[in-house]
Amino acid sequence: MTLQQTYLCLMVVTSACLVPGCTSEPETPASEEPTYHSGLLLQHMDTTVRPGDDFHMYVNGTWIRNTEIPADKSSYGIGMMVHEKSQEDVKRIIEESASAENQPDTDEQKVGDLYASYMDMEKRNALGISPLASEFARIDALQSHNDLPKYFAYANKLGYGTPLNLFVFPDLKQPDRYALYSWQAGLGLPDREYYLSNDGNFPEIRKEYVEHIDKMLALAGMRDTRQKAEVIMALETRIARQHMRKEETRDMMRLYNAVPTDSLDAVLPGYDWEVMLSEAGAGDVEELVITQLDYTRSLQEIIPGTDMDTWKVYLKWSVLNDAASQLSEEFDEQNFAFYGTVLNGTEEQLPQWRRAVNIVNGNLGELVGKVYVKKHFPPEAKERMYEMVDHLLKAYEASIRELAWMGEETRQQALDKLRKFTPKIGYPDKWRDYSAVEIKPDDLFGNLRRAELAEYERNINKLGGPMDKTEWGMTPQTVNAYYNPTFNEIVFPAAILQPPFFDMNADDAVNYGAIGAVIGHEIGHGFDDQGSTFDGDGALRNWWTNQDREEFKKRTALLVEQYNQFEVLEGLYVNGEFTLGENIGDLGGLSIALKAYQMSLEGKEAPVMDGFTGIQRVFLGWAQSWRSKSRDEALRTQVNTDPHSPAPFRVNGVVRNIPEFYTAFDVQPGDQLYLPPEERVKIW
């Protein structure tokens, strides 16, 4: 898990996760005036399927049958094609920067040269493993276990794998200040179950992983590579055995363990916390929030119980594994062969220019974002989005006031939280400063190392400083959205605000089913199993009466049970516990979007368009926004690592719980999606 992934995990970045399966429709030619339309994609429907049997296939079946997943994708659908369009737009911006006569240290110079350094494979091939020489020398210089805390802190700055990550995030219980956190880490496979479970294809993946390490170490010129690969796997397995289960990391109260720095020795005796924190740039902090206490305690046995030769091999592998895609072609291809093909079934790498765009977006994202919004985000789209957010918040308010299962004391707290929601649309008001990042046209590894260090310093310097609520966790050119509980904010980057998620020229119904439900999804995260533990000011606090919390848990348990029954592949089921927050977001999102649409009609009759009523079009808009298909390997990885359910269940698992779906599509007992009224889950 990278530092950014750790940060997002604690942030409960409960995003819509639209990209892992995505497709945009052809744009209206510039010479034609856009016309008002329903927004329905009728050509992709399969009306031979009963809506009550499989609504996802009814709406998307023809497309699914006729579409082949591209060789460079593990999944494909709506979000991916919108993402690809965003990449193409960014590529043009980068090329304009690269073609200009740029002065040193300008935005244009940095963007153009970072892109060029990634694209220069001839230079990368000539360098081979040499960019890592200084990193390997640093590891070779480690003399004893006493040297490990300082090195772990150093490696953490650069995103290299170690057993323990450190990062800065708002204090969950005092969100007006920043705190320093630790997070379990140190694995090269996606999750602990990959090391420990004998179900499915886990044993084969473990075998392939050892072979991959062996090949990578051999490419790096090391000796006895098979033995070293086995040693690395053994250590990672020992670490994985102590990791907290991913389902348990959803319990935010359990994760918040603020330990005074002078008491850290009681958690991990003999470990030089003072040296680690000093090297981390956090020597003055008074406490560390240890998110996984039992795991951290287990390091008392793992760190000194592993000999230094093993640690050196493991740490070199961590550096190599992190840097592989930045090195020569042979490292890049072997890295893809395992992480792309073995884990996700992807046959070919993305074109190099797309990978280069990802590098620029990931390291200089807001430099590009400033230009992106000028070119591709009209002011009227931002205004329309604020209107829709306002309508969704009003619909949530109406729904909360009507909830029969919630008592008045809790209801007032929920309404207070709702009133304090902050929407962010399109792009940040204050752009990130990249002046500290030096970029050279012929030094890819150095560029990314310097960018990583600058970002680390930017974050660590927040400690003791003022809270910056203008900061964004995604760039404007990102096709996604998120909720941040400590700021109680919902954030919608510019790139998601395009067809088919949001169409300025479409009827409201489909927009409510698509972007409206995404808005509702993000608001809903403020009231899911994690978000509901934060109050309206962003503080981790129980604002529920015991009776209402138990009723909430009773209803969410029913949703867990429903999703546990969905079979993704033979013998592979959705993890209802792990996906609970996203499933709550989906159910609440579409339910409230539908309510908001009905309120927007102000008692008027909605027009029938393309043969469908307004209510039907809301459901159709939701389903077509999840049109996608995935390779079996990608589905297995998603189920094992992703808190979002696979696309078919984000459609079918939601609509069967909404009463209006039954009326709109004449769903009857005997239909596969039919649930008796008493089994339908209503939370918000």
JSON list of N, CA and C in Angstrom, two decimals, residues 263-314:
[
{"chain": "A", "resi": 263, "resn": "SER", "atom": "N", "xyz": [5.08, 7.42, 25.46]},
{"chain": "A", "resi": 263, "resn": "SER", "atom": "CA", "xyz": [4.53, 6.12, 25.85]},
{"chain": "A", "resi": 263, "resn": "SER", "atom": "C", "xyz": [4.61, 5.09, 24.72]},
{"chain": "A", "resi": 264, "resn": "LEU", "atom": "N", "xyz": [5.21, 5.47, 23.60]},
{"chain": "A", "resi": 264, "resn": "LEU", "atom": "CA", "xyz": [5.26, 4.57, 22.45]},
{"chain": "A", "resi": 264, "resn": "LEU", "atom": "C", "xyz": [6.05, 3.31, 22.74]},
{"chain": "A", "resi": 265, "resn": "ASP", "atom": "N", "xyz": [7.01, 3.40, 23.64]},
{"chain": "A", "resi": 265, "resn": "ASP", "atom": "CA", "xyz": [7.81, 2.23, 23.97]},
{"chain": "A", "resi": 265, "resn": "ASP", "atom": "C", "xyz": [6.97, 1.12, 24.59]},
{"chain": "A", "resi": 266, "resn": "ALA", "atom": "N", "xyz": [5.85, 1.51, 25.19]},
{"chain": "A", "resi": 266, "resn": "ALA", "atom": "CA", "xyz": [4.96, 0.49, 25.78]},
{"chain": "A", "resi": 266, "resn": "ALA", "atom": "C", "xyz": [4.23, -0.30, 24.69]},
{"chain": "A", "resi": 267, "resn": "VAL", "atom": "N", "xyz": [4.08, 0.31, 23.52]},
{"chain": "A", "resi": 267, "resn": "VAL", "atom": "CA", "xyz": [3.42, -0.37, 22.39]},
{"chain": "A", "resi": 267, "resn": "VAL", "atom": "C", "xyz": [4.42, -1.25, 21.65]},
{"chain": "A", "resi": 268, "resn": "LEU", "atom": "N", "xyz": [5.59, -0.71, 21.38]},
{"chain": "A", "resi": 268, "resn": "LEU", "atom": "CA", "xyz": [6.62, -1.44, 20.65]},
{"chain": "A", "resi": 268, "resn": "LEU", "atom": "C", "xyz": [7.95, -1.25, 21.38]},
{"chain": "A", "resi": 269, "resn": "PRO", "atom": "N", "xyz": [8.18, -2.06, 22.43]},
{"chain": "A", "resi": 269, "resn": "PRO", "atom": "CA", "xyz": [9.39, -1.89, 23.25]},
{"chain": "A", "resi": 269, "resn": "PRO", "atom": "C", "xyz": [10.67, -2.10, 22.45]},
{"chain": "A", "resi": 270, "resn": "GLY", "atom": "N", "xyz": [11.68, -1.30, 22.77]},
{"chain": "A", "resi": 270, "resn": "GLY", "atom": "CA", "xyz": [12.98, -1.46, 22.16]},
{"chain": "A", "resi": 270, "resn": "GLY", "atom": "C", "xyz": [13.11, -0.84, 20.79]},
{"chain": "A", "resi": 271, "resn": "TYR", "atom": "N", "xyz": [12.01, -0.32, 20.26]},
{"chain": "A", "resi": 271, "resn": "TYR", "atom": "CA", "xyz": [12.04, 0.31, 18.94]},
{"chain": "A", "resi": 271, "resn": "TYR", "atom": "C", "xyz": [12.35, 1.79, 19.14]},
{"chain": "A", "resi": 272, "resn": "ASP", "atom": "N", "xyz": [13.27, 2.34, 18.35]},
{"chain": "A", "resi": 272, "resn": "ASP", "atom": "CA", "xyz": [13.70, 3.73, 18.55]},
{"chain": "A", "resi": 272, "resn": "ASP", "atom": "C", "xyz": [12.73, 4.68, 17.85]},
{"chain": "A", "resi": 273, "resn": "TRP", "atom": "N", "xyz": [11.60, 4.93, 18.53]},
{"chain": "A", "resi": 273, "resn": "TRP", "atom": "CA", "xyz": [10.59, 5.82, 17.98]},
{"chain": "A", "resi": 273, "resn": "TRP", "atom": "C", "xyz": [11.13, 7.23, 17.81]},
{"chain": "A", "resi": 274, "resn": "GLU", "atom": "N", "xyz": [11.98, 7.66, 18.74]},
{"chain": "A", "resi": 274, "resn": "GLU", "atom": "CA", "xyz": [12.50, 9.02, 18.68]},
{"chain": "A", "resi": 274, "resn": "GLU", "atom": "C", "xyz": [13.29, 9.26, 17.40]},
{"chain": "A", "resi": 275, "resn": "VAL", "atom": "N", "xyz": [14.12, 8.30, 17.04]},
{"chain": "A", "resi": 275, "resn": "VAL", "atom": "CA", "xyz": [14.91, 8.41, 15.81]},
{"chain": "A", "resi": 275, "resn": "VAL", "atom": "C", "xyz": [14.00, 8.38, 14.59]},
{"chain": "A", "resi": 276, "resn": "MET", "atom": "N", "xyz": [13.00, 7.48, 14.60]},
{"chain": "A", "resi": 276, "resn": "MET", "atom": "CA", "xyz": [12.10, 7.39, 13.46]},
{"chain": "A", "resi": 276, "resn": "MET", "atom": "C", "xyz": [11.33, 8.69, 13.25]},
{"chain": "A", "resi": 277, "resn": "LEU", "atom": "N", "xyz": [10.78, 9.23, 14.33]},
{"chain": "A", "resi": 277, "resn": "LEU", "atom": "CA", "xyz": [9.99, 10.45, 14.21]},
{"chain": "A", "resi": 277, "resn": "LEU", "atom": "C", "xyz": [10.87, 11.63, 13.82]},
{"chain": "A", "resi": 278, "resn": "SER", "atom": "N", "xyz": [12.09, 11.67, 14.31]},
{"chain": "A", "resi": 278, "resn": "SER", "atom": "CA", "xyz": [13.00, 12.75, 13.95]},
{"chain": "A", "resi": 278, "resn": "SER", "atom": "C", "xyz": [13.32, 12.70, 12.46]},
{"chain": "A", "resi": 279, "resn": "GLU", "atom": "N", "xyz": [13.65, 11.51, 11.95]},
{"chain": "A", "resi": 279, "resn": "GLU", "atom": "CA", "xyz": [13.94, 11.36, 10.53]},
{"chain": "A", "resi": 279, "resn": "GLU", "atom": "C", "xyz": [12.70, 11.68, 9.69]},
{"chain": "A", "resi": 280, "resn": "ALA", "atom": "N", "xyz": [11.53, 11.39, 10.24]},
{"chain": "A", "resi": 280, "resn": "ALA", "atom": "CA", "xyz": [10.27, 11.66, 9.52]},
{"chain": "A", "resi": 280, "resn": "ALA", "atom": "C", "xyz": [9.95, 13.14, 9.47]},
{"chain": "A", "resi": 281, "resn": "GLY", "atom": "N", "xyz": [10.68, 13.96, 10.22]},
{"chain": "A", "resi": 281, "resn": "GLY", "atom": "CA", "xyz": [10.38, 15.38, 10.28]},
{"chain": "A", "resi": 281, "resn": "GLY", "atom": "C", "xyz": [9.28, 15.71, 11.26]},
{"chain": "A", "resi": 282, "resn": "ALA", "atom": "N", "xyz": [9.04, 14.78, 12.19]},
{"chain": "A", "resi": 282, "resn": "ALA", "atom": "CA", "xyz": [7.96, 14.94, 13.16]},
{"chain": "A", "resi": 282, "resn": "ALA", "atom": "C", "xyz": [8.48, 14.76, 14.58]},
{"chain": "A", "resi": 283, "resn": "GLY", "atom": "N", "xyz": [9.71, 15.21, 14.82]},
{"chain": "A", "resi": 283, "resn": "GLY", "atom": "CA", "xyz": [10.32, 15.02, 16.13]},
{"chain": "A", "resi": 283, "resn": "GLY", "atom": "C", "xyz": [9.63, 15.76, 17.25]},
{"chain": "A", "resi": 284, "resn": "ASP", "atom": "N", "xyz": [8.83, 16.78, 16.92]},
{"chain": "A", "resi": 284, "resn": "ASP", "atom": "CA", "xyz": [8.18, 17.58, 17.96]},
{"chain": "A", "resi": 284, "resn": "ASP", "atom": "C", "xyz": [6.76, 17.13, 18.27]},
{"chain": "A", "resi": 285, "resn": "VAL", "atom": "N", "xyz": [6.23, 16.13, 17.58]},
{"chain": "A", "resi": 285, "resn": "VAL", "atom": "CA", "xyz": [4.85, 15.72, 17.84]},
{"chain": "A", "resi": 285, "resn": "VAL", "atom": "C", "xyz": [4.71, 15.15, 19.24]},
{"chain": "A", "resi": 286, "resn": "GLU", "atom": "N", "xyz": [3.58, 15.38, 19.84]},
{"chain": "A", "resi": 286, "resn": "GLU", "atom": "CA", "xyz": [3.36, 14.92, 21.21]},
{"chain": "A", "resi": 286, "resn": "GLU", "atom": "C", "xyz": [2.65, 13.58, 21.27]},
{"chain": "A", "resi": 287, "resn": "GLU", "atom": "N", "xyz": [2.03, 13.17, 20.14]},
{"chain": "A", "resi": 287, "resn": "GLU", "atom": "CA", "xyz": [1.36, 11.87, 20.13]},
{"chain": "A", "resi": 287, "resn": "GLU", "atom": "C", "xyz": [1.30, 11.33, 18.71]},
{"chain": "A", "resi": 288, "resn": "LEU", "atom": "N", "xyz": [1.19, 10.02, 18.62]},
{"chain": "A", "resi": 288, "resn": "LEU", "atom": "CA", "xyz": [1.05, 9.32, 17.35]},
{"chain": "A", "resi": 288, "resn": "LEU", "atom": "C", "xyz": [-0.24, 8.51, 17.41]},
{"chain": "A", "resi": 289, "resn": "VAL", "atom": "N", "xyz": [-1.08, 8.64, 16.38]},
{"chain": "A", "resi": 289, "resn": "VAL", "atom": "CA", "xyz": [-2.30, 7.84, 16.31]},
{"chain": "A", "resi": 289, "resn": "VAL", "atom": "C", "xyz": [-1.94, 6.52, 15.64]},
{"chain": "A", "resi": 290, "resn": "ILE", "atom": "N", "xyz": [-1.93, 5.46, 16.43]},
{"chain": "A", "resi": 290, "resn": "ILE", "atom": "CA", "xyz": [-1.60, 4.13, 15.92]},
{"chain": "A", "resi": 290, "resn": "ILE", "atom": "C", "xyz": [-2.90, 3.44, 15.52]},
{"chain": "A", "resi": 291, "resn": "THR", "atom": "N", "xyz": [-3.08, 3.23, 14.23]},
{"chain": "A", "resi": 291, "resn": "THR", "atom": "CA", "xyz": [-4.38, 2.76, 13.75]},
{"chain": "A", "resi": 291, "resn": "THR", "atom": "C", "xyz": [-4.60, 1.27, 13.96]},
{"chain": "A", "resi": 292, "resn": "GLN", "atom": "N", "xyz": [-3.53, 0.49, 13.95]},
{"chain": "A", "resi": 292, "resn": "GLN", "atom": "CA", "xyz": [-3.67, -0.96, 14.20]},
{"chain": "A", "resi": 292, "resn": "GLN", "atom": "C", "xyz": [-2.75, -1.33, 15.36]},
{"chain": "A", "resi": 293, "resn": "LEU", "atom": "N", "xyz": [-3.28, -1.29, 16.57]},
{"chain": "A", "resi": 293, "resn": "LEU", "atom": "CA", "xyz": [-2.46, -1.50, 17.77]},
{"chain": "A", "resi": 293, "resn": "LEU", "atom": "C", "xyz": [-1.87, -2.91, 17.82]},
{"chain": "A", "resi": 294, "resn": "ASP", "atom": "N", "xyz": [-2.71, -3.92, 17.61]},
{"chain": "A", "resi": 294, "resn": "ASP", "atom": "CA", "xyz": [-2.22, -5.29, 17.72]},
{"chain": "A", "resi": 294, "resn": "ASP", "atom": "C", "xyz": [-1.14, -5.56, 16.68]},
{"chain": "A", "resi": 295, "resn": "TYR", "atom": "N", "xyz": [-1.34, -5.06, 15.48]},
{"chain": "A", "resi": 295, "resn": "TYR", "atom": "CA", "xyz": [-0.32, -5.25, 14.45]},
{"chain": "A", "resi": 295, "resn": "TYR", "atom": "C", "xyz": [0.98, -4.59, 14.86]},
{"chain": "A", "resi": 296, "resn": "THR", "atom": "N", "xyz": [0.90, -3.36, 15.34]},
{"chain": "A", "resi": 296, "resn": "THR", "atom": "CA", "xyz": [2.12, -2.64, 15.72]},
{"chain": "A", "resi": 296, "resn": "THR", "atom": "C", "xyz": [2.84, -3.36, 16.85]},
{"chain": "A", "resi": 297, "resn": "ARG", "atom": "N", "xyz": [2.08, -3.89, 17.80]},
{"chain": "A", "resi": 297, "resn": "ARG", "atom": "CA", "xyz": [2.70, -4.66, 18.89]},
{"chain": "A", "resi": 297, "resn": "ARG", "atom": "C", "xyz": [3.42, -5.90, 18.35]},
{"chain": "A", "resi": 298, "resn": "SER", "atom": "N", "xyz": [2.85, -6.50, 17.30]},
{"chain": "A", "resi": 298, "resn": "SER", "atom": "CA", "xyz": [3.44, -7.74, 16.75]},
{"chain": "A", "resi": 298, "resn": "SER", "atom": "C", "xyz": [4.82, -7.50, 16.15]},
{"chain": "A", "resi": 299, "resn": "LEU", "atom": "N", "xyz": [5.12, -6.25, 15.78]},
{"chain": "A", "resi": 299, "resn": "LEU", "atom": "CA", "xyz": [6.43, -5.94, 15.21]},
{"chain": "A", "resi": 299, "resn": "LEU", "atom": "C", "xyz": [7.56, -6.14, 16.22]},
{"chain": "A", "resi": 300, "resn": "GLN", "atom": "N", "xyz": [7.20, -6.22, 17.51]},
{"chain": "A", "resi": 300, "resn": "GLN", "atom": "CA", "xyz": [8.20, -6.48, 18.55]},
{"chain": "A", "resi": 300, "resn": "GLN", "atom": "C", "xyz": [8.89, -7.82, 18.31]},
{"chain": "A", "resi": 301, "resn": "GLU", "atom": "N", "xyz": [8.14, -8.76, 17.74]},
{"chain": "A", "resi": 301, "resn": "GLU", "atom": "CA", "xyz": [8.72, -10.07, 17.41]},
{"chain": "A", "resi": 301, "resn": "GLU", "atom": "C", "xyz": [9.30, -10.08, 16.01]},
{"chain": "A", "resi": 302, "resn": "ILE", "atom": "N", "xyz": [8.63, -9.40, 15.08]},
{"chain": "A", "resi": 302, "resn": "ILE", "atom": "CA", "xyz": [9.03, -9.50, 13.67]},
{"chain": "A", "resi": 302, "resn": "ILE", "atom": "C", "xyz": [10.32, -8.75, 13.39]},
{"chain": "A", "resi": 303, "resn": "ILE", "atom": "N", "xyz": [10.47, -7.53, 13.90]},
{"chain": "A", "resi": 303, "resn": "ILE", "atom": "CA", "xyz": [11.64, -6.71, 13.53]},
{"chain": "A", "resi": 303, "resn": "ILE", "atom": "C", "xyz": [12.94, -7.32, 14.06]},
{"chain": "A", "resi": 304, "resn": "PRO", "atom": "N", "xyz": [13.07, -7.50, 15.39]},
{"chain": "A", "resi": 304, "resn": "PRO", "atom": "CA", "xyz": [14.34, -8.09, 15.85]},
{"chain": "A", "resi": 304, "resn": "PRO", "atom": "C", "xyz": [14.45, -9.58, 15.54]},
{"chain": "A", "resi": 305, "resn": "GLY", "atom": "N", "xyz": [13.31, -10.23, 15.26]},
{"chain": "A", "resi": 305, "resn": "GLY", "atom": "CA", "xyz": [13.32, -11.66, 14.98]},
{"chain": "A", "resi": 305, "resn": "GLY", "atom": "C", "xyz": [13.66, -12.01, 13.55]},
{"chain": "A", "resi": 306, "resn": "THR", "atom": "N", "xyz": [13.91, -10.99, 12.73]},
{"chain": "A", "resi": 306, "resn": "THR", "atom": "CA", "xyz": [14.32, -11.19, 11.34]},
{"chain": "A", "resi": 306, "resn": "THR", "atom": "C", "xyz": [15.75, -10.71, 11.19]},
{"chain": "A", "resi": 307, "resn": "ASP", "atom": "N", "xyz": [16.64, -11.56, 10.68]},
{"chain": "A", "resi": 307, "resn": "ASP", "atom": "CA", "xyz": [18.05, -11.18, 10.61]},
{"chain": "A", "resi": 307, "resn": "ASP", "atom": "C", "xyz": [18.26, -10.05, 9.61]},
{"chain": "A", "resi": 308, "resn": "MET", "atom": "N", "xyz": [19.36, -9.33, 9.76]},
{"chain": "A", "resi": 308, "resn": "MET", "atom": "CA", "xyz": [19.62, -8.15, 8.95]},
{"chain": "A", "resi": 308, "resn": "MET", "atom": "C", "xyz": [19.82, -8.47, 7.48]},
{"chain": "A", "resi": 309, "resn": "ASP", "atom": "N", "xyz": [20.38, -9.64, 7.16]},
{"chain": "A", "resi": 309, "resn": "ASP", "atom": "CA", "xyz": [20.52, -10.00, 5.75]},
{"chain": "A", "resi": 309, "resn": "ASP", "atom": "C", "xyz": [19.15, -10.10, 5.08]},
{"chain": "A", "resi": 310, "resn": "THR", "atom": "N", "xyz": [18.20, -10.67, 5.81]},
{"chain": "A", "resi": 310, "resn": "THR", "atom": "CA", "xyz": [16.84, -10.77, 5.27]},
{"chain": "A", "resi": 310, "resn": "THR", "atom": "C", "xyz": [16.22, -9.39, 5.10]},
{"chain": "A", "resi": 311, "resn": "TRP", "atom": "N", "xyz": [16.41, -8.54, 6.12]},
{"chain": "A", "resi": 311, "resn": "TRP", "atom": "CA", "xyz": [15.86, -7.19, 6.00]},
{"chain": "A", "resi": 311, "resn": "TRP", "atom": "C", "xyz": [16.44, -6.47, 4.80]},
{"chain": "A", "resi": 312, "resn": "LYS", "atom": "N", "xyz": [17.72, -6.63, 4.55]},
{"chain": "A", "resi": 312, "resn": "LYS", "atom": "CA", "xyz": [18.35, -5.93, 3.42]},
{"chain": "A", "resi": 312, "resn": "LYS", "atom": "C", "xyz": [17.80, -6.42, 2.08]},
{"chain": "A", "resi": 313, "resn": "VAL", "atom": "N", "xyz": [17.62, -7.72, 1.97]},
{"chain": "A", "resi": 313, "resn": "VAL", "atom": "CA", "xyz": [17.04, -8.27, 0.74]},
{"chain": "A", "resi": 313, "resn": "VAL", "atom": "C", "xyz": [15.61, -7.76, 0.55]},
{"chain": "A", "resi": 314, "resn": "TYR", "atom": "N", "xyz": [14.83, -7.80, 1.62]},
{"chain": "A", "resi": 314, "resn": "TYR", "atom": "CA", "xyz": [13.45, -7.34, 1.57]},
{"chain": "A", "resi": 314, "resn": "TYR", "atom": "C", "xyz": [13.36, -5.86, 1.21]}
]
